[in-house]
Tab-separated table of C-alpha atoms in Angstrom:
chain	number	residue	atom	x	y	z
A	1	MET	CA	5.711	-120.117	265.653
A	2	SER	CA	2.702	-121.065	267.702
A	3	LYS	CA	-0.853	-120.875	266.425
A	4	LYS	CA	-1.566	-117.915	268.757
A	5	GLN	CA	1.475	-116.012	267.399
A	6	GLN	CA	0.375	-116.723	263.770
A	7	THR	CA	-3.082	-115.284	264.567
A	8	ARG	CA	-1.525	-112.111	265.993
A	9	SER	CA	0.623	-111.691	262.877
A	10	ILE	CA	-2.363	-111.997	260.573
A	11	VAL	CA	-4.338	-109.438	262.575
A	12	ALA	CA	-1.401	-106.993	262.570
A	13	ALA	CA	-0.973	-107.367	258.785
A	14	ALA	CA	-4.686	-106.776	258.236
A	15	ARG	CA	-4.548	-103.597	260.263
A	16	THR	CA	-1.530	-102.353	258.286
A	17	ASN	CA	-3.297	-103.015	254.975
A	18	ALA	CA	-6.443	-101.251	256.168
A	19	THR	CA	-4.395	-98.208	257.169
A	20	THR	CA	-2.635	-98.204	253.811
A	21	LEU	CA	-5.881	-98.412	251.858
A	22	ARG	CA	-7.789	-95.909	253.957
A	23	ALA	CA	-6.282	-92.784	252.352
A	24	PRO	CA	-6.971	-93.734	248.656
A	25	LEU	CA	-10.416	-94.990	249.590
A	26	THR	CA	-11.171	-91.688	251.357
A	27	ALA	CA	-9.844	-89.706	248.343
A	28	PHE	CA	-12.019	-91.796	246.058
A	29	ALA	CA	-15.077	-91.181	248.206
A	30	VAL	CA	-14.455	-87.374	248.225
A	31	ALA	CA	-13.949	-87.359	244.455
A	32	TYR	CA	-17.179	-89.309	243.972
A	33	LEU	CA	-19.116	-86.876	246.160
A	34	LEU	CA	-17.757	-83.869	244.302
A	35	SER	CA	-18.621	-85.470	240.978
A	36	ALA	CA	-22.136	-86.159	242.201
A	37	CYS	CA	-22.459	-82.475	243.176
A	38	GLY	CA	-21.414	-81.318	239.746
A	39	GLY	CA	-17.837	-80.636	240.666
A	40	SER	CA	-16.251	-82.875	238.083
A	41	GLU	CA	-14.845	-79.863	236.239
A	42	LEU	CA	-12.832	-78.760	239.222
A	43	SER	CA	-9.131	-79.368	239.165
A	44	ALA	CA	-7.627	-81.459	241.920
A	45	PRO	CA	-5.550	-79.791	244.610
A	46	PRO	CA	-1.986	-79.413	243.359
A	47	ALA	CA	0.648	-81.838	244.530
A	48	ALA	CA	4.183	-80.892	245.374
A	49	SER	CA	6.682	-81.722	242.693
A	50	ALA	CA	10.088	-83.223	243.280
A	51	GLY	CA	11.459	-79.769	243.854
A	52	GLY	CA	8.841	-78.926	246.445
A	53	SER	CA	6.965	-76.303	244.384
A	54	VAL	CA	3.240	-76.050	243.978
A	55	THR	CA	1.521	-74.745	240.864
A	56	PRO	CA	-1.953	-73.483	241.828
A	57	GLN	CA	-4.604	-73.968	239.179
A	58	PRO	CA	-6.879	-70.926	238.593
A	59	GLN	CA	-10.581	-71.720	238.765
A	60	PRO	CA	-12.502	-70.236	235.853
A	61	GLY	CA	-15.618	-68.366	237.007
A	62	PRO	CA	-19.071	-69.057	235.532
A	63	THR	CA	-19.133	-66.313	232.894
A	64	PRO	CA	-22.228	-66.726	230.682
A	65	THR	CA	-21.826	-66.215	226.957
A	66	PRO	CA	-23.325	-62.860	226.023
A	67	THR	CA	-26.437	-63.159	223.842
A	68	ALA	CA	-28.193	-60.835	221.443
A	69	ALA	CA	-30.480	-59.835	224.338
A	70	ALA	CA	-27.549	-58.845	226.622
A	71	THR	CA	-27.812	-55.480	228.363
A	72	SER	CA	-24.906	-53.286	229.409
A	73	GLY	CA	-25.347	-52.013	232.928
A	74	ALA	CA	-23.275	-50.833	235.891
A	75	LEU	CA	-22.277	-54.235	237.237
A	76	THR	CA	-21.570	-55.873	233.841
A	77	THR	CA	-19.518	-52.865	232.726
A	78	LEU	CA	-17.528	-52.876	235.938
A	79	GLY	CA	-17.003	-56.584	235.475
A	80	ALA	CA	-15.631	-55.993	231.970
A	81	THR	CA	-13.424	-53.228	233.368
A	82	ALA	CA	-12.042	-55.539	236.049
A	83	THR	CA	-11.288	-58.196	233.430
A	84	ASP	CA	-9.480	-55.711	231.165
A	85	LEU	CA	-7.587	-54.240	234.082
A	86	GLY	CA	-6.511	-57.715	235.165
A	87	ASN	CA	-5.335	-58.540	231.634
A	88	THR	CA	-3.323	-55.284	231.599
A	89	ILE	CA	-1.693	-56.095	234.901
A	90	SER	CA	-0.877	-59.642	233.765
A	91	SER	CA	0.992	-58.337	230.717
A	92	THR	CA	3.005	-55.808	232.753
A	93	ALA	CA	6.471	-56.870	233.752
A	94	ILE	CA	7.609	-55.977	237.303
A	95	PRO	CA	11.421	-55.557	237.506
A	96	GLY	CA	13.164	-57.836	239.927
A	97	VAL	CA	10.381	-60.398	240.345
A	98	SER	CA	9.053	-63.383	238.467
A	99	PRO	CA	6.540	-62.642	235.664
A	100	ALA	CA	4.263	-65.131	237.457
A	101	LEU	CA	3.698	-62.503	240.157
A	102	SER	CA	2.080	-59.956	237.863
A	103	GLN	CA	0.137	-62.749	236.195
A	104	GLY	CA	-1.185	-63.864	239.591
A	105	VAL	CA	-2.221	-60.345	240.576
A	106	GLY	CA	-3.791	-59.767	237.170
A	107	GLY	CA	-5.651	-63.067	237.392
A	108	THR	CA	-7.010	-62.118	240.758
A	109	VAL	CA	-8.302	-58.737	239.538
A	110	ALA	CA	-9.740	-60.264	236.368
A	111	ALA	CA	-11.519	-62.922	238.322
A	112	THR	CA	-13.539	-60.282	240.155
A	113	GLY	CA	-15.153	-59.549	236.821
A	114	GLY	CA	-16.688	-63.012	236.917
A	115	VAL	CA	-18.069	-62.322	240.385
A	116	LEU	CA	-19.653	-59.092	239.187
A	117	ASP	CA	-21.156	-60.811	236.157
A	118	ALA	CA	-22.583	-63.573	238.300
A	119	ALA	CA	-24.121	-60.997	240.630
A	120	ALA	CA	-25.661	-59.083	237.709
A	121	ASN	CA	-27.133	-62.170	236.180
A	122	ALA	CA	-28.525	-63.359	239.497
A	123	VAL	CA	-30.400	-60.057	239.960
A	124	THR	CA	-31.641	-59.656	236.384
A	125	SER	CA	-32.602	-63.300	235.868
A	126	GLY	CA	-34.889	-63.035	238.879
A	127	LEU	CA	-35.948	-59.593	239.985
A	128	GLY	CA	-35.294	-58.222	236.526
A	129	GLN	CA	-37.831	-60.665	235.104
A	130	ILE	CA	-40.723	-59.972	237.489
A	131	GLY	CA	-43.895	-60.766	235.600
A	132	SER	CA	-42.110	-63.107	233.183
A	133	THR	CA	-40.991	-65.784	235.666
A	134	SER	CA	-42.976	-67.553	238.350
A	135	ASP	CA	-40.492	-67.181	241.234
A	136	PRO	CA	-38.222	-64.152	240.596
A	137	VAL	CA	-37.162	-63.935	244.257
A	138	GLY	CA	-36.193	-67.635	244.283
A	139	THR	CA	-34.228	-67.249	241.029
A	140	THR	CA	-32.194	-64.383	242.433
A	141	VAL	CA	-31.598	-66.253	245.753
A	142	ALA	CA	-30.477	-69.350	243.878
A	143	GLY	CA	-27.999	-67.167	241.922
A	144	THR	CA	-26.127	-66.607	245.155
A	145	GLY	CA	-24.489	-69.985	244.592
A	146	SER	CA	-22.986	-68.793	241.305
A	147	ILE	CA	-21.680	-65.658	242.980
A	148	ILE	CA	-19.931	-67.651	245.728
A	149	GLY	CA	-18.657	-70.197	243.216
A	150	ALA	CA	-17.119	-67.426	241.142
A	151	THR	CA	-15.122	-66.241	244.101
A	152	GLY	CA	-13.191	-69.482	243.826
A	153	SER	CA	-11.397	-67.953	240.882
A	154	VAL	CA	-10.430	-64.955	242.998
A	155	VAL	CA	-8.979	-67.207	245.719
A	156	ALA	CA	-7.141	-69.214	243.046
A	157	GLY	CA	-5.660	-65.972	241.724
A	158	VAL	CA	-4.455	-65.133	245.229
A	159	ALA	CA	-2.909	-68.644	245.433
A	160	SER	CA	-1.022	-68.070	242.208
A	161	THR	CA	0.217	-64.724	243.529
A	162	VAL	CA	1.478	-66.247	246.795
A	163	ASN	CA	3.126	-69.062	244.892
A	164	ALA	CA	4.879	-66.544	242.622
A	165	LEU	CA	6.340	-64.832	245.634
A	166	GLY	CA	8.563	-67.880	246.111
A	167	GLN	CA	9.884	-67.924	242.537
A	168	GLY	CA	12.826	-66.249	240.824
A	169	PRO	CA	14.826	-63.845	242.968
A	170	LEU	CA	12.429	-64.517	245.842
A	171	SER	CA	12.905	-68.253	245.810
A	172	PRO	CA	14.234	-68.302	249.434
A	173	LEU	CA	10.600	-67.634	250.424
A	174	ALA	CA	9.419	-70.882	248.771
A	175	PRO	CA	9.396	-72.903	251.991
A	176	VAL	CA	6.726	-70.543	253.276
A	177	THR	CA	4.835	-69.584	250.143
A	178	THR	CA	4.520	-73.115	248.718
A	179	PRO	CA	2.400	-74.612	251.457
A	180	VAL	CA	0.299	-71.462	251.759
A	181	ALA	CA	-0.336	-71.465	247.999
A	182	GLY	CA	-1.329	-75.120	248.138
A	183	ALA	CA	-3.774	-74.474	250.969
A	184	LEU	CA	-5.309	-71.541	249.075
A	185	THR	CA	-5.697	-73.615	245.901
A	186	THR	CA	-7.464	-76.335	247.896
A	187	ALA	CA	-9.733	-73.673	249.399
A	188	ALA	CA	-10.478	-72.336	245.888
A	189	ASN	CA	-11.562	-75.779	244.768
A	190	GLY	CA	-13.791	-76.088	247.851
A	191	ILE	CA	-15.350	-72.676	247.315
A	192	SER	CA	-16.138	-73.434	243.672
A	193	ALA	CA	-17.709	-76.784	244.532
A	194	GLY	CA	-19.470	-75.328	247.558
A	195	GLY	CA	-21.011	-72.565	245.463
A	196	GLN	CA	-22.393	-75.155	243.057
A	197	VAL	CA	-23.858	-77.209	245.891
A	198	LEU	CA	-25.308	-74.070	247.490
A	199	GLY	CA	-26.905	-73.026	244.230
A	200	ASN	CA	-28.566	-76.426	243.887
A	201	THR	CA	-29.713	-76.265	247.476
A	202	LEU	CA	-31.230	-72.784	247.104
A	203	ALA	CA	-33.021	-73.877	243.970
A	204	SER	CA	-34.604	-76.849	245.726
A	205	SER	CA	-38.332	-77.157	246.404
A	206	ALA	CA	-37.779	-76.650	250.141
A	207	VAL	CA	-36.389	-73.201	249.574
A	208	GLN	CA	-38.985	-72.423	246.919
A	209	GLN	CA	-41.669	-72.922	249.559
A	210	VAL	CA	-40.293	-69.805	251.214
A	211	THR	CA	-39.446	-67.710	248.130
A	212	GLN	CA	-42.584	-68.485	246.142
A	213	PRO	CA	-44.956	-66.683	248.553
A	214	LEU	CA	-42.666	-63.684	248.504
A	215	SER	CA	-42.629	-63.679	244.713
A	216	SER	CA	-46.415	-64.026	244.676
A	217	ALA	CA	-46.695	-60.945	246.886
A	218	VAL	CA	-44.055	-58.808	245.099
A	219	THR	CA	-44.973	-59.532	241.474
A	220	PRO	CA	-48.502	-57.965	241.420
A	221	LEU	CA	-47.277	-54.935	243.378
A	222	VAL	CA	-44.439	-54.261	240.942
A	223	ILE	CA	-46.516	-54.812	237.813
A	224	THR	CA	-49.450	-52.735	239.130
A	225	LEU	CA	-47.132	-49.865	240.141
A	226	GLY	CA	-45.659	-49.778	236.654
A	227	GLN	CA	-49.105	-49.839	235.060
A	228	GLN	CA	-50.245	-47.004	237.312
A	229	THR	CA	-47.344	-44.702	236.412
A	230	GLN	CA	-47.933	-45.437	232.769
A	231	SER	CA	-51.634	-44.754	233.208
A	232	VAL	CA	-50.848	-41.352	234.718
A	233	GLY	CA	-48.585	-40.527	231.784
A	234	THR	CA	-51.247	-41.582	229.269
A	235	THR	CA	-54.147	-39.859	231.039
A	236	THR	CA	-52.399	-36.523	231.484
A	237	GLY	CA	-50.838	-36.620	228.042
A	238	ILE	CA	-47.317	-36.045	229.331
A	239	GLY	CA	-46.178	-39.671	229.012
A	240	GLN	CA	-45.222	-39.524	225.335
A	241	PRO	CA	-43.430	-36.127	225.475
A	242	VAL	CA	-41.565	-36.950	228.661
A	243	SER	CA	-40.510	-40.272	227.222
A	244	GLY	CA	-39.403	-38.446	224.032
A	245	LEU	CA	-37.296	-36.015	225.990
A	246	LEU	CA	-35.665	-38.757	228.048
A	247	GLY	CA	-34.960	-40.608	224.817
A	248	GLN	CA	-33.215	-37.538	223.387
A	249	ILE	CA	-31.134	-36.947	226.480
A	250	GLY	CA	-30.309	-40.646	226.766
A	251	GLY	CA	-29.319	-40.792	223.128
A	252	ALA	CA	-27.004	-37.815	223.586
A	253	VAL	CA	-25.336	-39.508	226.573
A	254	GLN	CA	-25.023	-42.737	224.590
A	255	SER	CA	-23.381	-40.860	221.726
A	256	ALA	CA	-20.955	-39.253	224.148
A	257	GLY	CA	-20.111	-42.641	225.563
A	258	ALA	CA	-19.471	-44.005	222.101
A	259	GLN	CA	-17.087	-41.089	221.400
A	260	VAL	CA	-15.191	-41.748	224.617
A	261	ALA	CA	-14.952	-45.493	223.824
A	262	GLY	CA	-13.641	-44.818	220.341
A	263	ALA	CA	-11.165	-42.113	221.366
A	264	SER	CA	-8.474	-44.548	222.480
A	265	ALA	CA	-7.314	-48.060	221.728
A	266	ASN	CA	-6.954	-48.702	225.445
A	267	PRO	CA	-9.638	-51.179	226.497
A	268	LEU	CA	-10.044	-49.448	229.872
A	269	ALA	CA	-10.994	-46.231	228.063
A	270	ALA	CA	-13.524	-48.189	226.041
A	271	ASP	CA	-14.983	-49.579	229.249
A	272	VAL	CA	-15.494	-46.023	230.579
A	273	GLY	CA	-17.259	-45.143	227.365
A	274	HIS	CA	-19.476	-48.212	227.662
A	275	LEU	CA	-20.363	-47.230	231.195
A	276	ILE	CA	-21.393	-43.727	230.009
A	277	SER	CA	-23.454	-45.289	227.220
A	278	GLY	CA	-25.088	-47.569	229.735
A	279	VAL	CA	-26.180	-44.505	231.745
A	280	GLY	CA	-27.692	-43.049	228.591
A	281	THR	CA	-29.586	-46.301	227.921
A	282	THR	CA	-30.998	-46.227	231.463
A	283	ILE	CA	-32.151	-42.627	231.008
A	284	THR	CA	-33.917	-43.610	227.805
A	285	ASN	CA	-35.508	-46.656	229.468
A	286	ALA	CA	-36.865	-44.488	232.310
A	287	GLY	CA	-39.343	-43.172	229.791
A	288	GLY	CA	-41.155	-46.515	229.963
A	289	LEU	CA	-42.400	-45.556	233.396
A	290	VAL	CA	-44.817	-43.045	231.853
A	291	ASN	CA	-45.131	-44.270	228.288
A	292	PRO	CA	-46.327	-47.841	227.671
A	293	ASN	CA	-45.558	-47.512	223.950
A	294	GLY	CA	-41.963	-46.357	224.362
A	295	PRO	CA	-38.682	-48.065	225.204
A	296	ASN	CA	-38.955	-50.347	228.213
A	297	GLY	CA	-42.755	-50.042	228.035
A	298	ALA	CA	-43.482	-53.710	228.420
A	299	ALA	CA	-42.331	-54.020	232.091
A	300	PRO	CA	-40.927	-50.658	233.154
A	301	ILE	CA	-39.776	-51.445	236.705
A	302	PRO	CA	-38.145	-54.808	236.017
A	303	GLY	CA	-36.700	-53.324	232.856
A	304	LEU	CA	-35.108	-50.501	234.815
A	305	ILE	CA	-33.533	-53.063	237.188
A	306	THR	CA	-32.057	-54.898	234.170
A	307	SER	CA	-30.913	-51.637	232.634
A	308	LEU	CA	-29.217	-50.399	235.783
A	309	VAL	CA	-27.482	-53.657	236.728
A	310	GLY	CA	-26.891	-55.192	233.305
A	311	SER	CA	-27.097	-58.760	232.141
A	312	SER	CA	-25.272	-61.241	229.924
A	313	THR	CA	-28.509	-63.060	229.070
A	314	ASN	CA	-31.499	-60.701	229.431
A	315	GLY	CA	-32.632	-57.633	227.549
A	316	VAL	CA	-35.141	-54.832	228.112
A	317	GLN	CA	-38.456	-55.232	226.260
A	318	PRO	CA	-39.980	-52.175	224.510
A	319	GLY	CA	-43.679	-51.436	224.574
A	320	ALA	CA	-46.024	-51.938	221.627
A	321	PRO	CA	-45.905	-49.047	219.099
A	322	SER	CA	-48.743	-46.571	219.504
A	323	ALA	CA	-51.482	-46.161	216.902
A	324	GLY	CA	-50.273	-42.617	216.263
A	325	GLY	CA	-46.925	-43.824	214.982
A	326	GLY	CA	-44.778	-43.341	218.112
A	327	SER	CA	-43.334	-40.432	219.929
A	328	GLY	CA	-42.052	-38.666	216.893
A	329	SER	CA	-45.334	-37.775	215.170
A	330	ALA	CA	-46.957	-34.936	217.168
A	331	GLY	CA	-47.311	-32.400	214.396
A	332	ALA	CA	-45.580	-29.131	213.972
A	333	SER	CA	-45.853	-28.233	217.673
A	334	GLY	CA	-43.537	-31.082	218.609
A	335	PRO	CA	-44.069	-34.048	220.974
A	336	LEU	CA	-43.288	-31.924	224.028
A	337	SER	CA	-45.972	-29.296	223.387
A	338	SER	CA	-48.437	-30.729	225.908
A	339	LEU	CA	-45.760	-30.871	228.584
A	340	THR	CA	-44.542	-27.324	227.889
A	341	GLY	CA	-48.127	-26.122	227.845
A	342	LEU	CA	-48.770	-27.581	231.290
A	343	LEU	CA	-45.574	-26.078	232.721
A	344	SER	CA	-45.613	-22.665	231.078
A	345	GLY	CA	-49.036	-21.623	232.482
A	346	ALA	CA	-48.223	-17.997	233.204
A	347	GLY	CA	-46.348	-17.426	229.954
A	348	ALA	CA	-42.988	-15.650	229.823
A	349	ALA	CA	-43.427	-14.350	233.349
A	350	SER	CA	-43.559	-17.908	234.745
A	351	PRO	CA	-40.564	-18.902	236.930
A	352	LEU	CA	-40.406	-22.071	234.813
A	353	ALA	CA	-40.048	-20.132	231.573
A	354	PRO	CA	-36.348	-20.958	231.029
A	355	LEU	CA	-37.055	-24.666	231.478
A	356	THR	CA	-40.146	-24.664	229.273
A	357	SER	CA	-38.232	-22.801	226.602
A	358	ALA	CA	-35.564	-25.435	226.604
A	359	LEU	CA	-38.145	-28.243	226.577
A	360	GLY	CA	-39.921	-26.565	223.720
A	361	SER	CA	-36.697	-26.412	221.763
A	362	ALA	CA	-36.177	-30.160	222.370
A	363	GLY	CA	-39.733	-30.809	221.278
A	364	THR	CA	-39.402	-28.834	218.059
A	365	ALA	CA	-36.079	-30.464	217.352
A	366	SER	CA	-37.657	-33.927	217.361
A	367	THR	CA	-39.763	-33.001	214.352
A	368	GLY	CA	-36.667	-32.847	212.183
A	369	THR	CA	-36.100	-29.074	212.050
A	370	SER	CA	-32.791	-29.237	213.911
A	371	SER	CA	-30.391	-31.497	215.824
A	372	PRO	CA	-32.094	-34.015	218.165
A	373	THR	CA	-30.021	-32.621	221.041
A	374	GLY	CA	-30.757	-28.967	220.408
A	375	GLY	CA	-32.790	-28.704	223.581
A	376	LEU	CA	-29.961	-30.330	225.595
A	377	ASN	CA	-27.458	-27.873	224.171
A	378	SER	CA	-29.803	-25.048	225.227
A	379	LEU	CA	-29.852	-26.432	228.770
A	380	LEU	CA	-26.041	-26.506	228.827
A	381	GLY	CA	-25.902	-22.761	228.018
A	382	SER	CA	-22.308	-21.554	228.134
A	383	SER	CA	-20.993	-24.839	229.418
A	384	PRO	CA	-17.904	-26.226	227.619
A	385	LEU	CA	-20.140	-29.045	226.315
A	386	ALA	CA	-22.612	-26.598	224.734
A	387	GLY	CA	-22.924	-27.190	220.999
A	388	LYS	CA	-20.614	-30.206	221.103
A	389	LEU	CA	-23.306	-32.826	221.513
A	390	PRO	CA	-24.464	-34.438	218.255
């Protein structure tokens, strides 16, 4: 072999080795970048086994651990309902198909609960904390990354469902379902990692330069508006009685929700009860708009946002107790006497007389002479619920 031929052989061998090493080096570089972006907890895309099957790995969503300050709201309750519904579907056997199919469908439905929780926490950690955090708008915007990242679990559930379609009696579909499931699992990994990267980007100083001025403009408006509504309630004297009435109605709704939740061992029924109770809590917290010393009196508007949406990490702060001992100490005339006096004006001939009579009953009830929901039962009249509220 001539020297020129030897040189060509060496060059050809080098090119072959470079091609052989390129794939693992590329994979290493991608893994390193994902790790640097916080994606080290993501599972790698599944590889085909000897039999050609792919087992998609579900991606757990970022579900925060509930704390003592957690608040049950619409989104968090719907999230819990989705999780329980998904678990129910997963445990249900579908005749003629692989059990993995129901598990895949159930996992997909349950994963939507993580998306709803992430959305609730994004809203309440930012907009629900106006006045307590320096950049509430930016906090909520940055939470978008968690929402998107949580959708990776939903896509992974779909991947498991597609993969299950090629198992058991439906195994002839495997040549089609296996590659599709593998592609979906890879997409789920990418969405989870992308959501984390997006969250870090939206929390950066560059984005804060845009969100901080918005927060600086929104915060004083929201806080001042809440203070003004409370001032009206305090000045006119109707703040305390209205807050007391809302508390009684909200308490009755909460009690009804608790009864619904305890009426069945089915977790879905319990979720419905919790949703009803959450509505009652929101009604009670609405009293903070006119009574700075009542529930949700510390920051009424952000508190209502938290109460409506719900949160795994944030609670609603009550106002400081009043010097008079709270809304329950208004003498024999009841805490709603000033409100009924303003409304009744023309006495029994007033067109508002039926309403003021009911409010008066609620006010007298709060002094301990009868059930706290007596006024509400009066409003219900001959309704099937009349007299059944505690």
